[in-house]
PDB file of C-alpha atoms in Angstrom:
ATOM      1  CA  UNK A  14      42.722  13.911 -16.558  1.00 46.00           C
ATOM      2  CA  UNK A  15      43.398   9.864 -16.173  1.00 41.00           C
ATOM      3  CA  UNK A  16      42.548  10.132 -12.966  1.00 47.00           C
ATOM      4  CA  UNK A  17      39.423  11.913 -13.126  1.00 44.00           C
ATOM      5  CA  UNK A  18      38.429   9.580 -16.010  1.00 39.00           C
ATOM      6  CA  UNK A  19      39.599   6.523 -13.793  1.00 43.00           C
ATOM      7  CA  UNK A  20      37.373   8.010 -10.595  1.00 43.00           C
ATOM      8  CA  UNK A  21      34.086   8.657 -13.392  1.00 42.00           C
ATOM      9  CA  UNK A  22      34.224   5.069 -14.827  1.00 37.00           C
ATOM     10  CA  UNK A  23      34.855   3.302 -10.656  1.00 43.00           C
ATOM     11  CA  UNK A  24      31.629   5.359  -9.209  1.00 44.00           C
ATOM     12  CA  UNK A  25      29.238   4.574 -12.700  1.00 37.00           C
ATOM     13  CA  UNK A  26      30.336   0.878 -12.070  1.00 37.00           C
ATOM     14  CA  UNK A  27      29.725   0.836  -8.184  1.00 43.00           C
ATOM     15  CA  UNK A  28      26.444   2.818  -9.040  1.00 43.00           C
ATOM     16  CA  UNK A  29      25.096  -0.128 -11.255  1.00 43.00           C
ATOM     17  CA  UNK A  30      26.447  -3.302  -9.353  1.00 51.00           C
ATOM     18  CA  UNK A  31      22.961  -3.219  -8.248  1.00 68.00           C
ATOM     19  CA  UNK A  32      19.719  -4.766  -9.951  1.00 80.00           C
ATOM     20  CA  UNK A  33      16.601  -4.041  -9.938  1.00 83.00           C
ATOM     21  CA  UNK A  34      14.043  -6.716 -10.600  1.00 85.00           C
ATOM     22  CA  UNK A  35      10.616  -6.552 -11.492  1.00 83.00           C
ATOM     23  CA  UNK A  36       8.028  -9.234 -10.789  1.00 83.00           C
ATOM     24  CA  UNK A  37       4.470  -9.911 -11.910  1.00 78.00           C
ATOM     25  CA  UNK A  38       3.101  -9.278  -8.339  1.00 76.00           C
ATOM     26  CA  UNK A  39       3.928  -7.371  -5.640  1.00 78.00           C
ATOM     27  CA  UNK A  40       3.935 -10.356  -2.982  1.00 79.00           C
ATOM     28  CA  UNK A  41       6.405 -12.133  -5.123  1.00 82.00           C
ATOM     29  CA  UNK A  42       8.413  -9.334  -4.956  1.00 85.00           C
ATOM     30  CA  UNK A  43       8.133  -8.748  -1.448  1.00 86.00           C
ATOM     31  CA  UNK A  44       8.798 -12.857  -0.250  1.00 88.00           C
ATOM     32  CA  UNK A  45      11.721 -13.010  -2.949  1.00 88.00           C
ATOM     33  CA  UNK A  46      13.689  -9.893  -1.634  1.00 90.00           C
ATOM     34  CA  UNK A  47      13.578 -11.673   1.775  1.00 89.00           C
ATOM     35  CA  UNK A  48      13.991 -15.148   0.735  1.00 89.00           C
ATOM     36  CA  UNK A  49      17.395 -13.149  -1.630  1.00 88.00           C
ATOM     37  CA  UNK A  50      18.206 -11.047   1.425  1.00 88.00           C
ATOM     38  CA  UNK A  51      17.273  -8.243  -1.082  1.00 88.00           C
ATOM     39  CA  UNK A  52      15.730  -4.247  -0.818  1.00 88.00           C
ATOM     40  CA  UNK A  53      11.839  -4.441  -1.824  1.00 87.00           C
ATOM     41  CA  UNK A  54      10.825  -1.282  -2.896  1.00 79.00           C
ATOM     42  CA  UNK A  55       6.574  -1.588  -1.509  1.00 76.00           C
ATOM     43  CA  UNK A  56       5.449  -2.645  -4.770  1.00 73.00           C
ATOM     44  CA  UNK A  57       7.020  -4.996  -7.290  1.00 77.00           C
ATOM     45  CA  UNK A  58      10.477  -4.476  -7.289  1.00 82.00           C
ATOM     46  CA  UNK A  59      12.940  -5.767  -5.425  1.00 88.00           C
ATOM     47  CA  UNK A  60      17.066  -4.158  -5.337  1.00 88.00           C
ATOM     48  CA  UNK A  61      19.688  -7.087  -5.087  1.00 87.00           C
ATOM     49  CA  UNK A  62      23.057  -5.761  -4.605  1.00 82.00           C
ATOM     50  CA  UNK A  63      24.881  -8.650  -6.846  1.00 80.00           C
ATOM     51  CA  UNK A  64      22.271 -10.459  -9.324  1.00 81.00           C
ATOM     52  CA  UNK A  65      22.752 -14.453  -9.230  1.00 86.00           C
ATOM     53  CA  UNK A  66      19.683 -15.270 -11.777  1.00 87.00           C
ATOM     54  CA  UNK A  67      19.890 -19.136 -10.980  1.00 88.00           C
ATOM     55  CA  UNK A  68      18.350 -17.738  -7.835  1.00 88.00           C
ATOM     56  CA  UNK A  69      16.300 -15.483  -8.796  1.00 88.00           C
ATOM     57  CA  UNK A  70      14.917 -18.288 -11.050  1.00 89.00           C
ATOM     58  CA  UNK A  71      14.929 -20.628  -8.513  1.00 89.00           C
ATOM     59  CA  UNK A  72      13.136 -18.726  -5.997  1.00 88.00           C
ATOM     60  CA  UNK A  73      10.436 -17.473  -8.836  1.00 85.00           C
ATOM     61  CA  UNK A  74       9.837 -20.896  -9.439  1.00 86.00           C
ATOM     62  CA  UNK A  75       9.038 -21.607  -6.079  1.00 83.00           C
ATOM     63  CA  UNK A  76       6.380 -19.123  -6.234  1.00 81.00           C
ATOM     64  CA  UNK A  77       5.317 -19.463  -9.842  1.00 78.00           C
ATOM     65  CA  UNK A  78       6.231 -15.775 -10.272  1.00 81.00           C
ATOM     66  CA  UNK A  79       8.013 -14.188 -13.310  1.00 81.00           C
ATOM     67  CA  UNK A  80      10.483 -11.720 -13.490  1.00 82.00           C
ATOM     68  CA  UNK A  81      12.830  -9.049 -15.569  1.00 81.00           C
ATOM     69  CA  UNK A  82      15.344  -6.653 -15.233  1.00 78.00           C
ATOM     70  CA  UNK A  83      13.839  -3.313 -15.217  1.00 70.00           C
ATOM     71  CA  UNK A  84      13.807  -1.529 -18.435  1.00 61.00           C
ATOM     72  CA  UNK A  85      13.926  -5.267 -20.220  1.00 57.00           C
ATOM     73  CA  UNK A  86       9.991  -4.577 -20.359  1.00 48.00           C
ATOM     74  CA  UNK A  87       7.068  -3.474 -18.870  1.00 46.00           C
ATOM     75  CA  UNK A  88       6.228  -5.138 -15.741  1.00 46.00           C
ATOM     76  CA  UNK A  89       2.649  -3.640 -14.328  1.00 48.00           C
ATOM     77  CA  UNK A  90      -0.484  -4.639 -12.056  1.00 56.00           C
ATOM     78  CA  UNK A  91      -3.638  -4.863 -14.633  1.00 60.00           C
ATOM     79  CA  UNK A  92      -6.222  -2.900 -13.765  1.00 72.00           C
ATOM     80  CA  UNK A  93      -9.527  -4.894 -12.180  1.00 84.00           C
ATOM     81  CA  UNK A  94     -13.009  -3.243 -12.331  1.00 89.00           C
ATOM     82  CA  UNK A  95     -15.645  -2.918 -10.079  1.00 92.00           C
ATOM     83  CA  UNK A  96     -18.146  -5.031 -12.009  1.00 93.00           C
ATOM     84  CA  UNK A  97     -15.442  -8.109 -12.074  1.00 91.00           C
ATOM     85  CA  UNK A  98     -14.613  -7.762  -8.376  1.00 94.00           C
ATOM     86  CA  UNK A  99     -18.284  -8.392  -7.452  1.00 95.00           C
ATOM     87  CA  UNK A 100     -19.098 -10.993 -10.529  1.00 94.00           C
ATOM     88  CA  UNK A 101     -16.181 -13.119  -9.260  1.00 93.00           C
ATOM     89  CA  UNK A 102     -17.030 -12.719  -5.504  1.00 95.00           C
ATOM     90  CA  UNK A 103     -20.711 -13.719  -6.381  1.00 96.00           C
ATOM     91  CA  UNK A 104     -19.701 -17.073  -7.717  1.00 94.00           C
ATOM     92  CA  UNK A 105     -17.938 -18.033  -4.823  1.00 94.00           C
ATOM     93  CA  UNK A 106     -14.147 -16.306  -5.603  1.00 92.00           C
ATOM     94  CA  UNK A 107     -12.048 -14.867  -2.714  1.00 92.00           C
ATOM     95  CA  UNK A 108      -8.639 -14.441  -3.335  1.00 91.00           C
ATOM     96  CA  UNK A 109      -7.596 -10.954  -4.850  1.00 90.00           C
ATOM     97  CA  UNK A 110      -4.213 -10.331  -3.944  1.00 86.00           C
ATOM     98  CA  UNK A 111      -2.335  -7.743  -6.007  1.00 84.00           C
ATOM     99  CA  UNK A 112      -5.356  -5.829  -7.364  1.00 89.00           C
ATOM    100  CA  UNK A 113      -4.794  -2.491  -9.112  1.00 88.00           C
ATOM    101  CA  UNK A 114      -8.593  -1.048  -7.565  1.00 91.00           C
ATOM    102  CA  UNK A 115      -7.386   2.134  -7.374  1.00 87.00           C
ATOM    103  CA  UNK A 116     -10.443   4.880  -7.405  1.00 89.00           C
ATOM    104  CA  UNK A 117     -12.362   1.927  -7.612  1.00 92.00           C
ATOM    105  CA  UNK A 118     -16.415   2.662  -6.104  1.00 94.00           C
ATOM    106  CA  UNK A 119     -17.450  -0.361  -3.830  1.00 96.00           C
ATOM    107  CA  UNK A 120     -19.747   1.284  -1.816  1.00 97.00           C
ATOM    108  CA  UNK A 121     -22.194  -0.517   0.303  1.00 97.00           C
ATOM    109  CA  UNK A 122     -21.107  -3.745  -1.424  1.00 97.00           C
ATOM    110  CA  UNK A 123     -20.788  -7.055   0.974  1.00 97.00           C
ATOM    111  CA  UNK A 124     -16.888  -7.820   0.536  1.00 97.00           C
ATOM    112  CA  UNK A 125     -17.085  -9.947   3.801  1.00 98.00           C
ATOM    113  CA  UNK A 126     -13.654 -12.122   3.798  1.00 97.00           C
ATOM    114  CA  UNK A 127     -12.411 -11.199   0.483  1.00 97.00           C
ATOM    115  CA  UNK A 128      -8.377 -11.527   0.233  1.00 95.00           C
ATOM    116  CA  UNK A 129      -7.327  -7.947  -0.833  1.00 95.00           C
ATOM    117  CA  UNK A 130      -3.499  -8.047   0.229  1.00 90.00           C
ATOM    118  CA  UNK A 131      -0.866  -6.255  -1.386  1.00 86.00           C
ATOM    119  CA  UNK A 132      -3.962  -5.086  -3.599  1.00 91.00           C
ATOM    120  CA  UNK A 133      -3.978  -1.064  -4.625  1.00 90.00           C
ATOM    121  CA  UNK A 134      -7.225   0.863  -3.725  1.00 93.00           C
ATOM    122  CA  UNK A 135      -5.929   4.412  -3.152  1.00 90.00           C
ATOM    123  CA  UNK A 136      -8.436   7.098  -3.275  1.00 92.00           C
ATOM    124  CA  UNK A 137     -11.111   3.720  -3.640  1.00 95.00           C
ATOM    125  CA  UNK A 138     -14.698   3.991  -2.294  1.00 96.00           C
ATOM    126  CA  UNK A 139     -15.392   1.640   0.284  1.00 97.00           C
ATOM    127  CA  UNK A 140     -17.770   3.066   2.522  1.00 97.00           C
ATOM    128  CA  UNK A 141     -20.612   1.259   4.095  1.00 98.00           C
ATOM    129  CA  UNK A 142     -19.230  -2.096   2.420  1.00 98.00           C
ATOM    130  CA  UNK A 143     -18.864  -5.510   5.042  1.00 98.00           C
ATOM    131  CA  UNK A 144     -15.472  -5.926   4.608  1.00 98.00           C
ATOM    132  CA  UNK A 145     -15.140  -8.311   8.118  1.00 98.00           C
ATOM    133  CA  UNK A 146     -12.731 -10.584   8.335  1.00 97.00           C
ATOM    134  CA  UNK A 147     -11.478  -9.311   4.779  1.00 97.00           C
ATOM    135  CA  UNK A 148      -7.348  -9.391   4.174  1.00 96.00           C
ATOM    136  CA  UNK A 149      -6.151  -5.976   3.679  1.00 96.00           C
ATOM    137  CA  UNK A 150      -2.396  -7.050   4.385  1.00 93.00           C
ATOM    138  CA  UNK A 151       0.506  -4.580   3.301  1.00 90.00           C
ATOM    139  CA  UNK A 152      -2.439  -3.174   0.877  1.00 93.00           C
ATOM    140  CA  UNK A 153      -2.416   0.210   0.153  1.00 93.00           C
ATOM    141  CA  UNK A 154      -5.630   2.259   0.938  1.00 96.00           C
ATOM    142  CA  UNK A 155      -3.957   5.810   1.350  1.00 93.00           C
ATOM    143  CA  UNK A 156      -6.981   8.260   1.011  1.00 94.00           C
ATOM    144  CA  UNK A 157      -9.368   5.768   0.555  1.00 96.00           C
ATOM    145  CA  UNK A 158     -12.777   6.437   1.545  1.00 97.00           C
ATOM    146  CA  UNK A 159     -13.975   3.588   4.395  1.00 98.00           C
ATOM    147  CA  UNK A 160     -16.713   5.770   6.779  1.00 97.00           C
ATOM    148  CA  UNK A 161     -19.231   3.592   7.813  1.00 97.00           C
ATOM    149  CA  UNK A 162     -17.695   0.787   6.911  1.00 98.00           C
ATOM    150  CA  UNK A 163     -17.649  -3.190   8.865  1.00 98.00           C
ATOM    151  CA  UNK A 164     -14.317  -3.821   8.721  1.00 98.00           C
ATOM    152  CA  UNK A 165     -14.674  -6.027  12.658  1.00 98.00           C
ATOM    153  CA  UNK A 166     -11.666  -8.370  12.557  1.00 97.00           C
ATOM    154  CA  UNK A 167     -10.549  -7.293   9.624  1.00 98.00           C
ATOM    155  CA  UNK A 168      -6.183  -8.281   8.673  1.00 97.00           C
ATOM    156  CA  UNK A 169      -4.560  -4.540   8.197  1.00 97.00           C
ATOM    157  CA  UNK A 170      -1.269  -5.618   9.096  1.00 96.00           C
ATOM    158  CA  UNK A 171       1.222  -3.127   7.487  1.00 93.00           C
ATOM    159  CA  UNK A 172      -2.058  -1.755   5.371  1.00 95.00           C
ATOM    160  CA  UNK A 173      -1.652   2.066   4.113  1.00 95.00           C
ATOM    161  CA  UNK A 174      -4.447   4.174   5.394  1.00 96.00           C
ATOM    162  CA  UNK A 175      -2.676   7.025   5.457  1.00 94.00           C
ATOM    163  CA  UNK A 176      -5.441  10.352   4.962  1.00 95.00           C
ATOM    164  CA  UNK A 177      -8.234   7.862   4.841  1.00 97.00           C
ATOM    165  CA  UNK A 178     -11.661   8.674   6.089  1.00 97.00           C
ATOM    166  CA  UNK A 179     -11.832   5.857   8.697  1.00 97.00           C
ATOM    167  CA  UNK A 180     -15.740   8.009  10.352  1.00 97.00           C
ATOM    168  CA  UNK A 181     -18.016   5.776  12.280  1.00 97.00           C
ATOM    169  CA  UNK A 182     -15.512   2.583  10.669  1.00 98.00           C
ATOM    170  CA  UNK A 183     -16.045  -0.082  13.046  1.00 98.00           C
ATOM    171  CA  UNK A 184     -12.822  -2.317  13.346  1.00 97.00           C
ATOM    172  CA  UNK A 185     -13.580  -4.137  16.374  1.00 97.00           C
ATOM    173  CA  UNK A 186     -10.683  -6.815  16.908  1.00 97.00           C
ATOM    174  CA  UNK A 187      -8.826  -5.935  13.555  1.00 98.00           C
ATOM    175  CA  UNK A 188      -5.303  -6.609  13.828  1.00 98.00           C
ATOM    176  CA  UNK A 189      -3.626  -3.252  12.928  1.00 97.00           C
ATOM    177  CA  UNK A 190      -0.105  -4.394  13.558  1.00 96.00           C
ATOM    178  CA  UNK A 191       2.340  -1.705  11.907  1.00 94.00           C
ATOM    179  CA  UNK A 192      -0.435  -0.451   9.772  1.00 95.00           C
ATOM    180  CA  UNK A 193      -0.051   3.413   8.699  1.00 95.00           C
ATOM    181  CA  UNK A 194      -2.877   5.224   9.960  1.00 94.00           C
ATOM    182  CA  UNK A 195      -1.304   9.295  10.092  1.00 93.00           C
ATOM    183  CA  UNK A 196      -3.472  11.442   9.088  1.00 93.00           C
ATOM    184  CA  UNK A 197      -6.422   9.647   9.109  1.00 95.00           C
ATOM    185  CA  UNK A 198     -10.094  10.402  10.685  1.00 95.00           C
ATOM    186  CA  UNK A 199     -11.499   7.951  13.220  1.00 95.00           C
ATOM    187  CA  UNK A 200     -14.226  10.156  14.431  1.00 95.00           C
ATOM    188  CA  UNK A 201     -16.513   8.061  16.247  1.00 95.00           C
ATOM    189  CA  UNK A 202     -14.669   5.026  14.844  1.00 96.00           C
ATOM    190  CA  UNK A 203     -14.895   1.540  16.931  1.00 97.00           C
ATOM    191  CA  UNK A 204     -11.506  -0.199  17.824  1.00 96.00           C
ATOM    192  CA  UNK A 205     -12.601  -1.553  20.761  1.00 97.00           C
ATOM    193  CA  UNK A 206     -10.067  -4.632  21.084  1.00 97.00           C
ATOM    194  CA  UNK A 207      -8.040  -3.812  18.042  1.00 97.00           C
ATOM    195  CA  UNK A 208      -4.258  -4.715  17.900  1.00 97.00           C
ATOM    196  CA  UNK A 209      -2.414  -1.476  17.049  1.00 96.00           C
ATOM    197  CA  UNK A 210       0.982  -2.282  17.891  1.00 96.00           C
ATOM    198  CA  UNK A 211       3.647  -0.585  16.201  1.00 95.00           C
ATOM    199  CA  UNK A 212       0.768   1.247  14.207  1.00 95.00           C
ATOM    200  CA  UNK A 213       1.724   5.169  13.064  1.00 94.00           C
ATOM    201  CA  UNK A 214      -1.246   7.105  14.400  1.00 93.00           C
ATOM    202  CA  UNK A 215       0.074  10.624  14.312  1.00 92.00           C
ATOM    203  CA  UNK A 216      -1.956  13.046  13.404  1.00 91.00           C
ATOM    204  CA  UNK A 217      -5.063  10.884  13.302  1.00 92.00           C
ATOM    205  CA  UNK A 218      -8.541  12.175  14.442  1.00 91.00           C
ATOM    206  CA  UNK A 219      -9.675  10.124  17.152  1.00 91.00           C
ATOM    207  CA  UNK A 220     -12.348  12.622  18.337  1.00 90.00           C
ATOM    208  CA  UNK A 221     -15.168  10.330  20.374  1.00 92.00           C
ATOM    209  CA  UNK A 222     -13.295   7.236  18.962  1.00 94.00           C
ATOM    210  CA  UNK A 223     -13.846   4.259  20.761  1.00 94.00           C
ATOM    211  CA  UNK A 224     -10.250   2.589  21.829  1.00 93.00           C
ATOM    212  CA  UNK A 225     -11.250   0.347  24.945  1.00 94.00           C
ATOM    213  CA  UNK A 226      -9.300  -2.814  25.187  1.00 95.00           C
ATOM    214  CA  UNK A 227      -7.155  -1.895  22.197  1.00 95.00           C
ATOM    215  CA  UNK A 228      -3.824  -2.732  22.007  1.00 96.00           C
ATOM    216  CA  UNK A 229      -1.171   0.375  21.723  1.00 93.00           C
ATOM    217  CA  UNK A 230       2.016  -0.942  22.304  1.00 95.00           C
ATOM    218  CA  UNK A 231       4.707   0.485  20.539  1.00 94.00           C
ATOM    219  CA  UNK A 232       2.433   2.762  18.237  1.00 92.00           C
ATOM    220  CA  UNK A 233       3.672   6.410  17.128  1.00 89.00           C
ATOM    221  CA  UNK A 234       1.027   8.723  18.503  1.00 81.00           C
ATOM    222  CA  UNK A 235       0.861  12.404  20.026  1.00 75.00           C
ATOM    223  CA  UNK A 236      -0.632  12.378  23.121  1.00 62.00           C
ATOM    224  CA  UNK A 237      -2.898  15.160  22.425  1.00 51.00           C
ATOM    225  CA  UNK A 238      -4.127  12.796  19.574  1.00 68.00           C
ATOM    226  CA  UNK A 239      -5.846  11.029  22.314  1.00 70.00           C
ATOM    227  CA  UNK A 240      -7.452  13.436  24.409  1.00 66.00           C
ATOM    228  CA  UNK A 241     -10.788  13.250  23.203  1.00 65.00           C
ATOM    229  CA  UNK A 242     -10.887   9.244  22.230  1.00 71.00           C
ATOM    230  CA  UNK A 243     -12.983   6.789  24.641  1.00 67.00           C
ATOM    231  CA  UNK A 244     -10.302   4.300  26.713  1.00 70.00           C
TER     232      UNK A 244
END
């Protein structure tokens, strides 16, 4: 019975060595678990194996971030609207990093270099809207409606598009690098000259899709994927 007691009490204290932190924003998270040599979890948590809160302070400083334990209290992305996205763009504001847009309707809006990294905008409505040269950067647009829209050297590096509708999307020279893109439908998309190295394309819809002078290397694809895309 000691024993089993003894074996309980070793494995509930190896299971909670670990912490897991919480920060205000999901790039703070993400540059302090590598700057920590910590897990991030894709959002804003991060999983440090031993907790040295000098550190952690240290490093939030750094990047003017704040932090708690999880379960010390409620750490979560507020919620932007529509309206405020556009009112703050009008007046000359660009930089929206972190933005909780999800199901937000931006259709046929003129977005053109807005900063939208590590923003959420699942299941968003984005089609028509002049997104070029916008920063979609680790963002997460899973499902996210985009047909139609100018996204032409657009930043989806490590983006989420996983299911999106991506029809008659013109991303000539975006930099796709890593980006998720399984599932999605590129019919009669334009990539001519897009960097899609490393990208996940399986199980993407690439009929009459436009890939001349794009970059593939290293991207996860089935090769009947391809068959009826434009090279």
């Amino acid at each position: 019975m000691k024993n089993i007691i003894s074996i309980g009490w070793n494995s509930w204290l190896k299971r909670h060595k670990e912490s897991i932190l919480l920060f205000d924003s999901i790039a703070a998270a993400s540059e302090i678990a590598l700057m920590l040599n910590g897990q991030w979890d894709g959002c804003n948590g991060v999983i440090i194996a031993k907790c040295d809160e000098i550190a952690v302070n240290t490093a939030s400083l750094l990047l003017e971030a704040t932090w708690c334990y999880q379960g010390a209290s409620k750490a979560v992305l507020d919620r932007v609207t529509a309206d405020e996205i556009l009112r703050r763009y009008a007046i000359g504001e660009r930089n929206f990093v972190n933005a909780n847009l999800r199901c937000a309707v931006l259709a046929s809006v003129n977005l053109s270099g807005i900063n939208l990294s590590y923003a959420k905008l699942s299941w968003a409505d984005l089609s028509q809207a002049n997104l070029s040269k916008a920063d979609f950067t680790a963002a997460d647009l899973s499902q996210a409606n985009l047909s139609g829209a100018d996204l032409i050297s657009a930043y989806l590096m490590r983006t989420n598009l996983k299911g999106a509708d991506l029809q008659q999307v013109s991303l000539r020279g975006a930099n796709l690098t890593s980006a998720c893109l399984s599932e999605v439908n590129l019919t009669h998309a334009d990539l001519t000259g897009a960097n899609l190295a490393l990208a996940d394309l399986r199980g993407a819809n690439f009929h009459e899709c436009n890939l001349r002078g794009a970059n593939l290397t290293g991207a996860l694809f089935i090769e009947s994927d391809l068959a009826f895309a434009l090279q």
